[in-house]
Tab-separated table of C-alpha atoms in Angstrom:
chain	number	residue	atom	x	y	z
A	213	MET	CA	9.346	-16.872	77.921
A	214	SER	CA	6.325	-15.671	79.929
A	215	SER	CA	6.421	-12.201	78.413
A	216	ARG	CA	6.719	-13.720	74.891
A	217	GLY	CA	3.766	-15.988	75.723
A	218	GLY	CA	1.785	-12.953	76.880
A	219	LYS	CA	2.449	-11.160	73.645
A	220	LEU	CA	1.375	-14.180	71.646
A	221	SER	CA	-1.874	-14.564	73.533
A	222	SER	CA	-2.725	-10.883	73.185
A	223	SER	CA	-1.961	-10.838	69.459
A	224	SER	CA	-4.033	-13.942	68.877
A	225	SER	CA	-6.997	-12.367	70.683
A	226	GLU	CA	-6.690	-9.305	68.469
A	227	LEU	CA	-6.721	-11.513	65.370
A	228	ASP	CA	-9.873	-13.197	66.640
A	229	LEU	CA	-11.666	-9.838	66.654
A	230	ASP	CA	-10.665	-8.948	63.081
A	231	GLY	CA	-10.938	-12.301	61.298
A	232	PRO	CA	-13.312	-15.277	61.257
A	233	ASN	CA	-13.154	-17.849	64.004
A	234	ILE	CA	-11.448	-20.968	62.684
A	235	GLU	CA	-13.452	-23.116	65.077
A	236	ASP	CA	-16.605	-22.260	63.157
A	237	TYR	CA	-15.209	-24.197	60.187
A	238	LEU	CA	-14.123	-27.260	62.156
A	239	PRO	CA	-16.482	-30.202	62.637
A	240	SER	CA	-17.853	-30.888	66.090
A	241	GLY	CA	-16.234	-33.434	68.359
A	242	SER	CA	-18.940	-35.998	67.722
A	243	SER	CA	-18.586	-35.687	63.963
A	244	ILE	CA	-14.819	-36.158	64.118
A	245	ASN	CA	-15.202	-39.574	65.653
A	246	GLU	CA	-17.830	-40.665	63.135
A	247	PRO	CA	-16.547	-43.176	60.568
A	248	ARG	CA	-16.114	-41.764	57.093
A	249	GLY	CA	-16.807	-43.513	53.831
A	250	LYS	CA	-14.617	-43.377	50.720
A	251	LEU	CA	-13.884	-39.790	49.713
A	252	ARG	CA	-15.026	-38.958	46.202
A	253	LEU	CA	-14.304	-36.051	43.864
A	254	ARG	CA	-17.902	-34.875	43.835
A	255	ASP	CA	-17.847	-34.720	47.643
A	256	LEU	CA	-14.932	-32.304	47.464
A	257	LEU	CA	-16.594	-30.203	44.790
A	258	ASP	CA	-19.796	-30.055	46.815
A	259	ILE	CA	-17.945	-28.319	49.634
A	260	SER	CA	-18.064	-24.975	47.901
A	261	PRO	CA	-19.409	-23.589	44.598
A	262	THR	CA	-16.179	-21.589	44.367
A	263	LEU	CA	-14.180	-24.799	44.046
A	264	THR	CA	-16.476	-25.946	41.279
A	265	GLU	CA	-15.993	-22.685	39.392
A	266	ALA	CA	-12.235	-22.858	39.900
A	267	ALA	CA	-12.064	-26.437	38.585
A	268	GLY	CA	-14.116	-25.426	35.541
A	269	ALA	CA	-11.815	-22.488	34.878
A	270	ILE	CA	-8.760	-24.744	35.014
A	271	VAL	CA	-10.298	-27.114	32.482
A	272	ASP	CA	-11.421	-24.238	30.257
A	273	ASP	CA	-8.001	-22.584	30.349
A	274	SER	CA	-6.238	-25.784	29.363
A	275	PHE	CA	-3.657	-25.366	26.608
A	276	THR	CA	-5.104	-28.374	24.793
A	277	ARG	CA	-8.200	-26.456	23.710
A	278	CYS	CA	-6.034	-24.778	21.047
A	279	PHE	CA	-5.610	-28.141	19.323
A	280	LYS	CA	-9.175	-29.451	19.492
A	281	SER	CA	-11.515	-29.467	16.542
A	282	ASN	CA	-15.037	-28.415	17.440
A	283	PRO	CA	-17.573	-30.447	15.418
A	284	PRO	CA	-20.439	-28.476	13.886
A	285	GLU	CA	-23.884	-28.581	15.377
A	286	PRO	CA	-26.094	-31.195	13.635
A	287	TRP	CA	-28.923	-29.636	11.650
A	288	ASN	CA	-30.405	-32.673	9.821
A	289	TRP	CA	-32.393	-33.748	12.859
A	290	ASN	CA	-35.935	-33.906	11.510
A	291	VAL	CA	-37.864	-35.457	8.643
A	292	TYR	CA	-37.927	-32.187	6.679
A	293	LEU	CA	-34.178	-31.475	6.703
A	294	PHE	CA	-32.814	-35.012	6.430
A	295	PRO	CA	-33.763	-35.449	2.727
A	296	LEU	CA	-32.042	-32.136	1.926
A	297	TRP	CA	-28.928	-33.294	3.754
A	298	CYS	CA	-28.931	-36.570	1.782
A	299	PHE	CA	-29.295	-34.608	-1.463
A	300	GLY	CA	-26.350	-32.435	-0.482
A	301	VAL	CA	-24.179	-35.462	0.286
A	302	ALA	CA	-25.013	-36.938	-3.129
A	303	VAL	CA	-24.112	-33.696	-4.888
A	304	ARG	CA	-20.826	-33.293	-2.999
A	305	TYR	CA	-19.601	-36.876	-3.415
A	306	LEU	CA	-21.039	-37.812	-6.824
A	307	ILE	CA	-20.771	-34.524	-8.734
A	308	LEU	CA	-18.426	-32.030	-7.075
A	309	PHE	CA	-15.765	-34.491	-5.912
A	310	PRO	CA	-15.237	-36.195	-9.342
A	311	ALA	CA	-15.159	-32.777	-11.026
A	312	ARG	CA	-12.549	-31.561	-8.560
A	313	VAL	CA	-10.431	-34.673	-9.095
A	314	VAL	CA	-10.494	-33.915	-12.838
A	315	VAL	CA	-9.440	-30.306	-12.180
A	316	LEU	CA	-6.560	-31.419	-9.945
A	317	THR	CA	-5.456	-34.065	-12.453
A	318	ILE	CA	-5.415	-31.527	-15.290
A	319	GLY	CA	-3.405	-29.202	-13.081
A	320	TRP	CA	-0.791	-31.865	-12.376
A	321	ILE	CA	-0.511	-32.723	-16.094
A	322	ILE	CA	0.012	-29.085	-17.059
A	323	PHE	CA	2.443	-28.500	-14.197
A	324	LEU	CA	4.637	-31.581	-14.697
A	325	SER	CA	4.735	-31.231	-18.491
A	326	SER	CA	6.044	-27.688	-18.011
A	327	PHE	CA	8.119	-27.956	-14.812
A	328	ILE	CA	10.290	-30.912	-15.833
A	329	PRO	CA	11.572	-29.330	-19.111
A	330	VAL	CA	12.124	-25.971	-17.386
A	331	HIS	CA	13.989	-27.547	-14.463
A	332	PHE	CA	16.380	-29.636	-16.582
A	333	LEU	CA	16.728	-27.667	-19.837
A	334	LEU	CA	17.358	-24.252	-18.279
A	335	LYS	CA	20.198	-25.320	-15.981
A	336	GLY	CA	22.522	-22.664	-17.383
A	337	HIS	CA	19.963	-19.854	-17.095
A	338	ASP	CA	19.336	-19.732	-13.377
A	339	LYS	CA	17.497	-16.415	-13.290
A	340	LEU	CA	15.026	-17.396	-16.023
A	341	ARG	CA	14.642	-20.906	-14.598
A	342	LYS	CA	13.815	-19.631	-11.098
A	343	LYS	CA	11.287	-17.175	-12.508
A	344	MET	CA	9.552	-19.889	-14.567
A	345	GLU	CA	9.543	-22.352	-11.664
A	346	ARG	CA	8.089	-19.692	-9.372
A	347	VAL	CA	5.215	-19.046	-11.818
A	348	LEU	CA	4.544	-22.780	-12.232
A	349	VAL	CA	4.437	-23.402	-8.473
A	350	GLU	CA	1.952	-20.543	-8.081
A	351	LEU	CA	-0.133	-22.062	-10.894
A	352	MET	CA	-0.155	-25.528	-9.284
A	353	CYS	CA	-1.235	-24.057	-5.950
A	354	SER	CA	-4.080	-22.306	-7.766
A	355	PHE	CA	-5.242	-25.692	-9.073
A	356	PHE	CA	-5.155	-27.057	-5.523
A	357	VAL	CA	-7.310	-24.174	-4.269
A	358	ALA	CA	-9.702	-24.683	-7.190
A	359	SER	CA	-10.057	-28.362	-6.245
A	360	TRP	CA	-11.609	-27.255	-2.925
A	361	THR	CA	-13.692	-24.513	-4.586
A	362	GLY	CA	-11.615	-22.126	-2.523
A	363	VAL	CA	-13.137	-18.695	-1.924
A	364	VAL	CA	-10.177	-16.624	-0.735
A	365	LYS	CA	-10.158	-12.868	-0.200
A	366	TYR	CA	-6.783	-11.143	0.059
A	367	HIS	CA	-6.538	-7.834	1.909
A	368	GLY	CA	-3.551	-5.517	1.697
A	369	PRO	CA	-0.625	-5.124	-0.709
A	370	ARG	CA	0.790	-8.242	-2.337
A	371	PRO	CA	4.226	-9.273	-0.953
A	372	SER	CA	7.242	-8.463	-3.111
A	373	ILE	CA	10.798	-9.784	-3.326
A	374	ARG	CA	12.982	-7.684	-1.030
A	375	PRO	CA	16.045	-8.503	1.056
A	376	LYS	CA	15.997	-8.463	4.857
A	377	GLN	CA	12.325	-9.271	5.342
A	378	VAL	CA	10.461	-12.289	6.674
A	379	PHE	CA	6.744	-13.072	6.642
A	380	VAL	CA	5.079	-14.730	9.638
A	381	ALA	CA	1.572	-16.223	9.682
A	382	ASN	CA	-0.716	-18.148	11.993
A	383	HIS	CA	-0.956	-21.850	11.227
A	384	THR	CA	-4.156	-23.889	10.922
A	385	SER	CA	-3.305	-26.453	8.259
A	386	MET	CA	-0.742	-27.218	5.596
A	387	ILE	CA	-3.149	-25.614	3.134
A	388	ASP	CA	-2.122	-22.250	4.669
A	389	PHE	CA	1.035	-22.526	2.608
A	390	ILE	CA	-0.921	-23.414	-0.562
A	391	ILE	CA	-3.329	-20.485	-0.130
A	392	LEU	CA	-0.463	-18.024	0.351
A	393	GLU	CA	1.683	-19.632	-2.351
A	394	GLN	CA	-0.871	-19.140	-5.111
A	395	MET	CA	-0.435	-15.377	-4.740
A	396	THR	CA	3.311	-15.217	-4.031
A	397	ALA	CA	5.932	-17.965	-4.326
A	398	PHE	CA	7.210	-17.989	-0.754
A	399	ALA	CA	10.190	-19.973	0.462
A	400	VAL	CA	8.745	-21.636	3.537
A	401	ILE	CA	10.440	-23.295	6.492
A	402	MET	CA	8.615	-26.542	7.188
A	403	GLN	CA	9.022	-29.869	8.911
A	404	LYS	CA	10.099	-32.723	6.665
A	405	HIS	CA	7.122	-35.004	5.961
A	406	PRO	CA	7.046	-38.616	4.743
A	407	GLY	CA	5.150	-39.997	1.751
A	408	TRP	CA	4.103	-38.038	-1.312
A	409	VAL	CA	4.288	-34.747	0.593
A	410	GLY	CA	7.962	-35.413	1.366
A	411	LEU	CA	8.566	-36.193	-2.317
A	412	LEU	CA	7.121	-32.820	-3.298
A	413	GLN	CA	9.260	-31.128	-0.666
A	414	SER	CA	12.515	-32.657	-1.868
A	415	THR	CA	11.853	-32.022	-5.577
A	416	ILE	CA	9.405	-29.283	-6.529
A	417	LEU	CA	9.326	-27.049	-3.457
A	418	GLU	CA	13.104	-26.922	-3.116
A	419	SER	CA	13.114	-25.024	-6.420
A	420	VAL	CA	11.571	-21.996	-4.681
A	421	GLY	CA	14.129	-22.106	-1.853
A	422	CYS	CA	12.108	-23.863	0.860
A	423	ILE	CA	13.991	-24.976	3.980
A	424	TRP	CA	13.235	-28.272	5.727
A	425	PHE	CA	13.996	-29.464	9.220
A	426	ASN	CA	13.520	-32.579	11.305
A	427	ARG	CA	12.483	-32.139	14.947
A	428	SER	CA	14.190	-35.391	15.943
A	429	GLU	CA	17.604	-34.078	14.836
A	430	ALA	CA	19.222	-31.827	17.443
A	431	LYS	CA	21.780	-30.468	14.958
A	432	ASP	CA	19.056	-29.264	12.596
A	433	ARG	CA	18.355	-26.230	14.777
A	434	GLU	CA	21.777	-24.641	14.152
A	435	ILE	CA	21.803	-25.586	10.473
A	436	VAL	CA	18.339	-24.154	9.855
A	437	ALA	CA	19.174	-20.948	11.743
A	438	LYS	CA	22.167	-20.377	9.455
A	439	LYS	CA	20.083	-21.090	6.333
A	440	LEU	CA	17.470	-18.585	7.472
A	441	ARG	CA	20.043	-15.827	7.984
A	442	ASP	CA	21.614	-16.522	4.592
A	443	HIS	CA	18.240	-16.585	2.843
A	444	VAL	CA	16.963	-13.234	4.131
A	445	GLN	CA	20.186	-11.558	2.981
A	446	GLY	CA	19.734	-12.695	-0.629
A	447	VAL	CA	18.457	-10.048	-3.040
A	448	ASP	CA	16.900	-12.457	-5.557
A	449	ASN	CA	15.593	-15.030	-3.077
A	450	ASN	CA	11.867	-15.615	-2.750
A	451	PRO	CA	10.204	-14.050	0.322
A	452	LEU	CA	10.703	-16.200	3.411
A	453	LEU	CA	7.547	-17.484	5.128
A	454	ILE	CA	7.589	-18.857	8.686
A	455	PHE	CA	4.771	-20.245	10.828
A	456	PRO	CA	6.185	-19.281	14.254
A	457	GLU	CA	3.500	-21.117	16.246
A	458	GLY	CA	5.359	-24.299	15.306
A	459	THR	CA	2.235	-26.457	14.953
A	460	CYS	CA	-1.340	-26.335	13.659
A	461	ILE	CA	-3.838	-24.417	15.837
A	462	ASN	CA	-7.605	-24.713	15.419
A	463	ASN	CA	-7.993	-21.117	14.092
A	464	GLN	CA	-9.935	-20.057	17.184
A	465	TYR	CA	-6.879	-19.288	19.299
A	466	SER	CA	-3.280	-18.248	18.815
A	467	VAL	CA	-0.345	-19.522	20.854
A	468	MET	CA	2.917	-17.784	21.680
A	469	PHE	CA	5.170	-17.290	18.639
A	470	LYS	CA	8.622	-18.842	18.802
A	471	LYS	CA	11.375	-16.248	18.788
A	472	GLY	CA	13.423	-17.717	15.900
A	473	ALA	CA	11.660	-15.634	13.258
A	474	PHE	CA	12.182	-12.445	15.255
A	475	GLU	CA	15.925	-12.616	15.869
A	476	LEU	CA	17.017	-12.506	12.218
A	477	GLY	CA	17.606	-8.747	12.316
A	478	CYS	CA	15.144	-7.987	9.515
A	479	THR	CA	11.668	-6.553	8.934
A	480	VAL	CA	8.815	-8.838	10.041
A	481	CYS	CA	5.657	-8.776	7.896
A	482	PRO	CA	2.674	-10.393	9.703
A	483	ILE	CA	-0.017	-12.315	7.810
A	484	ALA	CA	-3.364	-13.250	9.374
A	485	ILE	CA	-5.389	-16.170	7.975
A	486	LYS	CA	-8.974	-16.655	9.135
A	487	TYR	CA	-11.142	-19.543	7.919
A	488	ASN	CA	-14.913	-19.476	7.810
A	489	LYS	CA	-16.347	-22.753	9.124
A	490	ILE	CA	-19.656	-22.365	7.329
A	491	PHE	CA	-18.873	-25.288	4.991
A	492	VAL	CA	-15.851	-27.090	6.441
A	493	ASP	CA	-13.369	-26.843	9.307
A	494	ALA	CA	-9.931	-26.317	7.740
A	495	PHE	CA	-8.068	-27.278	10.930
A	496	TRP	CA	-5.717	-30.239	10.371
A	497	ASN	CA	-5.041	-32.447	13.385
A	498	SER	CA	-2.026	-34.397	12.152
A	499	ARG	CA	-2.232	-36.831	15.086
A	500	LYS	CA	-5.694	-38.030	14.103
A	501	GLN	CA	-5.732	-37.533	10.339
A	502	SER	CA	-3.256	-37.885	7.487
A	503	PHE	CA	-2.867	-34.989	5.081
A	504	THR	CA	-4.340	-37.104	2.274
A	505	MET	CA	-7.536	-37.637	4.280
A	506	HIS	CA	-7.536	-33.947	5.151
A	507	LEU	CA	-7.475	-33.060	1.439
A	508	LEU	CA	-10.298	-35.528	0.754
A	509	GLN	CA	-12.342	-33.853	3.483
A	510	LEU	CA	-11.803	-30.467	1.817
A	511	MET	CA	-12.533	-31.786	-1.667
A	512	THR	CA	-15.846	-33.323	-0.550
A	513	SER	CA	-17.062	-30.134	1.125
A	514	TRP	CA	-19.027	-27.365	-0.520
A	515	ALA	CA	-16.185	-24.847	-0.381
A	516	VAL	CA	-13.225	-23.565	1.643
A	517	VAL	CA	-13.817	-19.935	2.600
A	518	CYS	CA	-11.110	-17.774	4.160
A	519	ASP	CA	-9.683	-14.270	4.399
A	520	VAL	CA	-6.006	-13.340	4.274
A	521	TRP	CA	-4.715	-10.047	5.654
A	522	TYR	CA	-1.227	-8.735	4.809
A	523	LEU	CA	-0.548	-6.519	7.804
A	524	GLU	CA	1.815	-3.585	8.336
A	525	PRO	CA	5.531	-4.534	8.546
A	526	GLN	CA	7.132	-4.342	11.991
A	527	ASN	CA	10.736	-3.802	13.119
A	528	LEU	CA	12.586	-4.530	16.334
A	529	ARG	CA	12.564	-1.453	18.551
A	530	PRO	CA	15.659	-0.190	20.380
A	531	GLY	CA	16.154	-2.142	23.606
A	532	GLU	CA	13.494	-4.718	22.670
A	533	THR	CA	14.316	-8.423	22.897
A	534	PRO	CA	13.203	-10.956	20.263
A	535	ILE	CA	10.821	-12.515	22.814
A	536	GLU	CA	9.170	-9.139	23.482
A	537	PHE	CA	9.020	-8.526	19.733
A	538	ALA	CA	7.253	-11.884	19.240
A	539	GLU	CA	4.744	-11.042	21.979
A	540	PHE	CA	4.034	-7.688	20.323
A	541	ILE	CA	3.242	-9.344	16.984
């Protein structure tokens, strides 16, 4: 015991020479006995600037920043700019918005007057019916984009119908699907929505092979996985589009892709969508805003500006797991 105590005392003295003295950081005996008031957060943060920087980094690195909409900086702050801002509001709400409503109404009239006869009268001609329905859905999406004065630039080769391929894209709003659909009639996997959006899903969009799921149903996961595998094997099926982030992100960040789209054993074709916030923020926060109000926000803006990149197809490498494949994309 004495020899062990000697070793301990010698080792502790050696540590004292190499490291800081812990007693220098302890309060004096008189200060220990002094009564303390209520401890506050700012008192802790005042202990060290390093703690303040660390706390700021934790807040800044929070996962929730991916789902926050950053409001634009106000520019109508003086007597010279405020009249121009008022003039712009009048133009957007009294001229552009009614004109866009007319455009969207005309689009719906043309679409429904053509889609309904094609859907019911060409029941025995499935190939021709699917081709006509695909063209009409693309046309209706073009009317939607026109109702926002959409300025969309597409980069790269246009997607084609091929078996064993799936397209994956980042997700900012439900209008991502509309912008991509006006160029190519994708079959998208999407959550089932209520209201008029759900009505469109169960009638019109099912004609292009879209697949719906409900997050509250545990059995939906296995059913949807089987539908996805069957769809990508079809030669005449529309290209499959998946938003592997699983929710809308504010277009400033990207979260980890879910592996479901990368374990289908087929070629993955990435698509990148980037919105320009010069006129409007296209991010849709479904917890704070309905999709109808989101569309009204877009239709009362000056324009929706975005770029779409069709990137180089990727395949699973030998020995690579679907999770690693998703991280690579």
